[in-house]
XYZ file of N, CA, C and O in Angstrom:
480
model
N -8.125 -32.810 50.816
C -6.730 -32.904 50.456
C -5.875 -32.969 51.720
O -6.111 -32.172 52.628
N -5.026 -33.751 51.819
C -4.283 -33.963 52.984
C -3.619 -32.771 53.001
O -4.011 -31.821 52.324
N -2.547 -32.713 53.781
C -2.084 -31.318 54.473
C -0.908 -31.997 55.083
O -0.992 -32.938 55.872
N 0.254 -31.420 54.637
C 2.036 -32.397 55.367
C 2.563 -31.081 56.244
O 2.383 -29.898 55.954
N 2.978 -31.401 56.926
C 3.793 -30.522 57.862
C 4.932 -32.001 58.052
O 4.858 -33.228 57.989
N 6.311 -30.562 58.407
C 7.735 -31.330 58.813
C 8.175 -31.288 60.428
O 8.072 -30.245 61.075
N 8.473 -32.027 60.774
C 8.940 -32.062 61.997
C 9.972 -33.163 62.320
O 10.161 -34.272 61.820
N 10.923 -32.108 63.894
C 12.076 -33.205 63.898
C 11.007 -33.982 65.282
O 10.171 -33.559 66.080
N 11.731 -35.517 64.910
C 11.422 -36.361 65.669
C 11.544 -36.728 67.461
O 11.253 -37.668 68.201
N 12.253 -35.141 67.607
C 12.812 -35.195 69.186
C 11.866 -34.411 69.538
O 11.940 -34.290 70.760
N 11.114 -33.881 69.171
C 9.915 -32.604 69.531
C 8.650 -34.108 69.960
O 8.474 -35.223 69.469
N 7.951 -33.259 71.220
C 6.685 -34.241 71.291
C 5.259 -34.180 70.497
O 4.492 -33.388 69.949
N 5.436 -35.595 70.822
C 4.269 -35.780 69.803
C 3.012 -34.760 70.224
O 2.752 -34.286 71.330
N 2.256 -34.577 68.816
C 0.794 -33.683 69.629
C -0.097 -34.020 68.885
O 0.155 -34.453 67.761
N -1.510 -33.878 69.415
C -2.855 -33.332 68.417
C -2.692 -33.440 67.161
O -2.901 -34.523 66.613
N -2.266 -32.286 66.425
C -2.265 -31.609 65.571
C -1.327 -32.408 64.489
O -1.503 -32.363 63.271
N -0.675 -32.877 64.913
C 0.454 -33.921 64.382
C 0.087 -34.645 63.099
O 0.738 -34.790 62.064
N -1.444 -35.170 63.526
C -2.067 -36.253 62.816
C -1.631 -37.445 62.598
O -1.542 -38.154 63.600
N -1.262 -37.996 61.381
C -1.149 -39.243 61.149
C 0.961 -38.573 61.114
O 1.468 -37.757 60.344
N 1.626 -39.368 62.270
C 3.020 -39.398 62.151
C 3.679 -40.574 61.235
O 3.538 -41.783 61.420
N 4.618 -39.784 59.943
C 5.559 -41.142 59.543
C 6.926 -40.350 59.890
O 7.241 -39.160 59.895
N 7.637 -41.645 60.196
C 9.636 -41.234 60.197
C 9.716 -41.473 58.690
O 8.946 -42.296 58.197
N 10.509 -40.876 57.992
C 10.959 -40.612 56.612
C 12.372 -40.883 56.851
O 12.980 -40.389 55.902
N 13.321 -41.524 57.802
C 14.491 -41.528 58.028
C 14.934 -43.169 57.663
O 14.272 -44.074 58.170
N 15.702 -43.376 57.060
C 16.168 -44.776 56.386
C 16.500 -45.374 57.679
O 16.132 -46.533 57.870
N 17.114 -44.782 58.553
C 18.069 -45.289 59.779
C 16.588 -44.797 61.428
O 15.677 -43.974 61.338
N 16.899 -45.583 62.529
C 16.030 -45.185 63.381
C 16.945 -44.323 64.555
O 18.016 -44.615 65.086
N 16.116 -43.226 64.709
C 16.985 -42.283 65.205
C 17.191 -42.198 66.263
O 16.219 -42.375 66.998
N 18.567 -41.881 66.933
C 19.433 -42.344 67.810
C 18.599 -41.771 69.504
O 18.000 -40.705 69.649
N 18.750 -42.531 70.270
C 17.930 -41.933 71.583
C 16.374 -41.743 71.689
O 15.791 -41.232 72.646
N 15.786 -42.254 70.517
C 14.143 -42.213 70.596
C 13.527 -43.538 71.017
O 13.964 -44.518 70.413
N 12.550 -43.762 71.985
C 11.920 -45.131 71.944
C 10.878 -45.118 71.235
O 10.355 -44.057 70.893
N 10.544 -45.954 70.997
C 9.012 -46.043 70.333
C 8.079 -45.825 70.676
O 7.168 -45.788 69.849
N 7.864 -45.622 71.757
C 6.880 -44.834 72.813
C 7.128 -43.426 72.586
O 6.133 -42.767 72.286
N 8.097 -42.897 72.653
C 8.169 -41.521 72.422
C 8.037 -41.070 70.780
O 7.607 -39.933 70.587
N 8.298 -41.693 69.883
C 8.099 -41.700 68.753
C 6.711 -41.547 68.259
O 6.562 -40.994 67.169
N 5.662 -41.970 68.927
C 4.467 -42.296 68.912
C 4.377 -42.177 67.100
O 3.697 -41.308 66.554
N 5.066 -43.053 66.448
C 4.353 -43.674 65.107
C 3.453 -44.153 64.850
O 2.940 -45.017 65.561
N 2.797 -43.602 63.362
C 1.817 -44.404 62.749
C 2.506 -45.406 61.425
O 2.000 -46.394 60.892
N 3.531 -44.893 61.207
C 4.340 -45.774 60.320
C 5.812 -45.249 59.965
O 6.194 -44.079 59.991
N 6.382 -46.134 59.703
C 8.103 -45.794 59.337
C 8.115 -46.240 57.649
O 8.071 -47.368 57.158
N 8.180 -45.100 57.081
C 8.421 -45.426 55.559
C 10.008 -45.129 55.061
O 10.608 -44.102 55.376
N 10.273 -45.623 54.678
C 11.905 -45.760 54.354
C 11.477 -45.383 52.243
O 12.176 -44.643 51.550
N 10.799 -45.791 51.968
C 10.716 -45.877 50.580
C 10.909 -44.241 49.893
O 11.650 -43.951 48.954
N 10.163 -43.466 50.535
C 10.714 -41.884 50.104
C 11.804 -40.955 50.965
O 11.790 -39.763 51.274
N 12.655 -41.924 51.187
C 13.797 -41.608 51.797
C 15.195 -41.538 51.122
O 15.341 -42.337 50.197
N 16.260 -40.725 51.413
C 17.055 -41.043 50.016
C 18.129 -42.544 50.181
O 18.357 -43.229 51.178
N 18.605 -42.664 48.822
C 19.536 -44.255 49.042
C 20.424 -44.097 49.627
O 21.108 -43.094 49.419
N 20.849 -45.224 50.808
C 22.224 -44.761 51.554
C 23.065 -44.569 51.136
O 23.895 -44.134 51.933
N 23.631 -44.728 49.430
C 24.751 -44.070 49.247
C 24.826 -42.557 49.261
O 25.739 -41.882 49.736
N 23.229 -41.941 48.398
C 23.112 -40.446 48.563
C 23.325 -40.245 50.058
O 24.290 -39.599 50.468
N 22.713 -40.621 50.615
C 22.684 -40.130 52.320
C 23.880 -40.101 53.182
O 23.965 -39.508 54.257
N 25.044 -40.989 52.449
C 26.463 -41.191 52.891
C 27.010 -40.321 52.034
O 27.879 -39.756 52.698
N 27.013 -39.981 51.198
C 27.866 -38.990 49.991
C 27.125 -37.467 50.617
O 27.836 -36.480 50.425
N 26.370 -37.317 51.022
C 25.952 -36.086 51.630
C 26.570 -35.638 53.018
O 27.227 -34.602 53.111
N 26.360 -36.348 53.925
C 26.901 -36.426 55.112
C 26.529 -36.030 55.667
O 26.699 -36.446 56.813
N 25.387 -34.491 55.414
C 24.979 -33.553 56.238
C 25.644 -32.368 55.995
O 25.319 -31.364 56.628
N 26.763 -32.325 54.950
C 27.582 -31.123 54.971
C 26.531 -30.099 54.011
O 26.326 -30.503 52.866
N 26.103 -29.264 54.280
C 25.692 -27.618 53.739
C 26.134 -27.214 52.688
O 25.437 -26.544 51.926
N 27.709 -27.623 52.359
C 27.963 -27.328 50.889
C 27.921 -27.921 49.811
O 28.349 -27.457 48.754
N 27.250 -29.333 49.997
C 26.871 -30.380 49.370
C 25.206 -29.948 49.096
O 24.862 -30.125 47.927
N 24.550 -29.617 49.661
C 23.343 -29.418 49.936
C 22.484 -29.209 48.523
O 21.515 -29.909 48.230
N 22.970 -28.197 47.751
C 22.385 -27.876 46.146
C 22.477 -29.486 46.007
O 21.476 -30.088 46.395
N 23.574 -30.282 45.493
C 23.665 -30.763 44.997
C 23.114 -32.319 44.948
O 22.931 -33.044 43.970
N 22.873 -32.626 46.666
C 21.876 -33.881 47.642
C 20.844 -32.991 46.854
O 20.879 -33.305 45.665
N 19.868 -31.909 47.129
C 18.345 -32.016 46.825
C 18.669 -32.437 45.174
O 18.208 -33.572 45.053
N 19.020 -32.181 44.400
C 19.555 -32.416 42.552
C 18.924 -33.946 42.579
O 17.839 -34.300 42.118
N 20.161 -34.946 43.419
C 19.956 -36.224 42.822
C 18.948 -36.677 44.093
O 18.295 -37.653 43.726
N 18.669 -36.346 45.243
C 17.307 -36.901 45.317
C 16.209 -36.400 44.884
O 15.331 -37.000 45.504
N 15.743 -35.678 44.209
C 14.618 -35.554 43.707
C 15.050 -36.372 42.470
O 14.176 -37.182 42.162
N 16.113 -36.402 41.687
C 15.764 -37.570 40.657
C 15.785 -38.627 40.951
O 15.410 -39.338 40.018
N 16.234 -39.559 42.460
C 15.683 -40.795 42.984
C 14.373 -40.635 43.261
O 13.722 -41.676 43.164
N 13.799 -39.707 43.561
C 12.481 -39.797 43.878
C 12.142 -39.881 42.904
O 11.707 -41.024 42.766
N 11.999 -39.033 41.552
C 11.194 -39.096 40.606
C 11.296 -40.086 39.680
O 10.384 -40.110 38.854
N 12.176 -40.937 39.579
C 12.682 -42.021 38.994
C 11.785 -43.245 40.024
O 10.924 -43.800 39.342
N 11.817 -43.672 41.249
C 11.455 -44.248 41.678
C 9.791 -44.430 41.832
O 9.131 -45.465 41.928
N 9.404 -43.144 41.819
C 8.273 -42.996 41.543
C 7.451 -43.009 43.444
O 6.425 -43.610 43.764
N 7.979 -42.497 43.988
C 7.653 -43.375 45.274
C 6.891 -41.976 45.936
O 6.214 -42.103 46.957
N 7.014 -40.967 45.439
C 6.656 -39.705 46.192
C 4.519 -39.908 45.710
O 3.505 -39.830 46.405
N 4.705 -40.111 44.578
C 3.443 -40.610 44.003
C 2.319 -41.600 44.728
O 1.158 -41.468 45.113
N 3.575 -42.955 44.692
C 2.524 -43.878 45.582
C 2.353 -43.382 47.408
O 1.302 -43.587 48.016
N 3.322 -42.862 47.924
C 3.384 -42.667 48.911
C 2.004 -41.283 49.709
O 1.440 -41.296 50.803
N 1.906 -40.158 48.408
C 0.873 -39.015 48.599
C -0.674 -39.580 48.204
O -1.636 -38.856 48.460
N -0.877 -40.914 47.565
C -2.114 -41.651 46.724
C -2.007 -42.888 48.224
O -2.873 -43.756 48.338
N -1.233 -42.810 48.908
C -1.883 -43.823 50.062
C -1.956 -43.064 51.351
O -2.147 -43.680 52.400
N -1.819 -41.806 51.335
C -2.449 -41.494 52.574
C -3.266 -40.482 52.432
O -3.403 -39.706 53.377
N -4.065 -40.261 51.066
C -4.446 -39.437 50.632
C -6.123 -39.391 51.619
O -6.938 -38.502 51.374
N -6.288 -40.041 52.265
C -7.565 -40.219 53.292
C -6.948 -39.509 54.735
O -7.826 -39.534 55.598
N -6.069 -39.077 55.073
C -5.458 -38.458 56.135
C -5.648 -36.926 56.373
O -4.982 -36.351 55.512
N -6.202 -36.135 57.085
C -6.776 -34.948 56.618
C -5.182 -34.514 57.036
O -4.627 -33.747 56.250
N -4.423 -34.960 58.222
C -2.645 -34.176 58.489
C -1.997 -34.756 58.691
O -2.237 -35.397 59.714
N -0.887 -35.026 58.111
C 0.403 -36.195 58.028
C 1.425 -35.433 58.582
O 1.461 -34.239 58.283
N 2.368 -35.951 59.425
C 3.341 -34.831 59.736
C 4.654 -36.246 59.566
O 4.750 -37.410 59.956
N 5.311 -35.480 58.921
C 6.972 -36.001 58.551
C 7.836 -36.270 59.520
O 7.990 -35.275 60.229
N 8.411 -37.099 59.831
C 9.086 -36.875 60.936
C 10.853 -36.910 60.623
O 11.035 -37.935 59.966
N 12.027 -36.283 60.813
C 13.083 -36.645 60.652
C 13.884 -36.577 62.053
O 13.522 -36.459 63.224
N 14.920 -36.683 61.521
C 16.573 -36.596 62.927
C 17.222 -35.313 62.583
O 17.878 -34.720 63.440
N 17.077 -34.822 61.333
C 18.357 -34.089 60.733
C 18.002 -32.438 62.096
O 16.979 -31.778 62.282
N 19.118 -32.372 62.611
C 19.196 -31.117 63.037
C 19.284 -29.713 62.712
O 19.150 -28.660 63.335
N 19.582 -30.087 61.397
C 19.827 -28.519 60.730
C 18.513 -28.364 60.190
O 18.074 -29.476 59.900
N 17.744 -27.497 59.946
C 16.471 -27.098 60.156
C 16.813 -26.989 58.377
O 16.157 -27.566 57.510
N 17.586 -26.412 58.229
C 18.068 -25.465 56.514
C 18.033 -26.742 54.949
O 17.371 -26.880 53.921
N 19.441 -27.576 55.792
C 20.188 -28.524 55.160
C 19.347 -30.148 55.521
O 20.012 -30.922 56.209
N 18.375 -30.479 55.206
C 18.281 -31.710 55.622
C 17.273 -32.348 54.244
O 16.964 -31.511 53.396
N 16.796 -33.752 54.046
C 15.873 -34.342 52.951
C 14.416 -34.017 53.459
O 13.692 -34.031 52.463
N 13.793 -33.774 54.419
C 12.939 -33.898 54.858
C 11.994 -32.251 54.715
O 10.868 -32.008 55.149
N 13.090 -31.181 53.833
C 12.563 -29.922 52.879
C 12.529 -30.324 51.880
O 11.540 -29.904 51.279
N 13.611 -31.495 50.862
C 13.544 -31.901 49.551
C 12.147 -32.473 49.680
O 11.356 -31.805 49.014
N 11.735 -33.213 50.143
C 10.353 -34.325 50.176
C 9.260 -33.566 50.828
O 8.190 -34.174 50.779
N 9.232 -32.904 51.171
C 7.969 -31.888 51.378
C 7.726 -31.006 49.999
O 6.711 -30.975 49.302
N 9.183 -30.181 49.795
C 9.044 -30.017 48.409
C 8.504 -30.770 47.085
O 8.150 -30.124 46.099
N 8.465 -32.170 47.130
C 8.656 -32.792 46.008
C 6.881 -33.437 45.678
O 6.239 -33.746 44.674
N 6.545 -33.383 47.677
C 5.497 -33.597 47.729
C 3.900 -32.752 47.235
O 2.818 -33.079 46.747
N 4.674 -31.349 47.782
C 3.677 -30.030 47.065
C 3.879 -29.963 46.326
O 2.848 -29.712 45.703
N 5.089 -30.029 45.375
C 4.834 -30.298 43.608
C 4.128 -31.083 42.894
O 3.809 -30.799 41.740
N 3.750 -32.309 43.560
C 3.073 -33.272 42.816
C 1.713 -33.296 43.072
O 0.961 -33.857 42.275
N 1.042 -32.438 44.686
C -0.249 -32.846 44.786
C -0.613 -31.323 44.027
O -1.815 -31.087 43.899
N 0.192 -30.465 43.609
C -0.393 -29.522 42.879
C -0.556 -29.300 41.490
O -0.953 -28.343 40.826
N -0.002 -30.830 41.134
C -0.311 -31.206 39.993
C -2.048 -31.780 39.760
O -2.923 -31.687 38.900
N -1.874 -32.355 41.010
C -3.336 -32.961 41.123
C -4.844 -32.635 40.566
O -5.788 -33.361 40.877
């Protein structure tokens, strides 16, 4: 069973890391791709830029961003195909931008992700 860990994308890459994706719709500001050291950029379990613009990042919005992205996710169905194609990866690590450790999508989709492979 694969194994997800979250991480922000300004931290260096390591070992342990495993297979790196960015989960960020947008490519994040001051990183090269060399430093990024990606294995892929998936945009598909990421939320829609209007959620991601109607959020802003503000904290008191926060209940209410994880609400309707998990029903884009679960509507889209994408958390599904996305955990059934890297399901050969023994450690996937997430990668985002968001600075707030608390307030960001990249706890919704880890969340959304251990809900579903524990359906499994």
């Amino acid at each position: 069973m694969t194994t997800f860990h979250l991480k922000r994308i300004y931290e260096d890459a390591a070992p342990e890391d495993g297979y790196r994706v960015l989960v960020d719709r947008l490519w994040p500001r001051g990183v090269s791709k060399e430093h990024a050291a990606l294995d892929e950029w998936c945009k598909d379990v990421t939320p829609s830029p209007e959620l991601r613009t109607w959020f802003g990042h503000r904290p008191e919005r926060y209940a209410e961003f994880s609400q309707r992205y998990r029903h884009e996710l679960d509507q889209s169905g994408a958390v599904q195909v996305f955990v059934q194609r890297l399901a050969k990866q023994p450690t996937v690590t997430l990668l985002i931008a968001a600075a707030d450790p608390v307030h960001n999508h990249g706890l919704v989709l880890i969340k959304e992700i251990e809900s579903y492979t524990n359906q499994l």
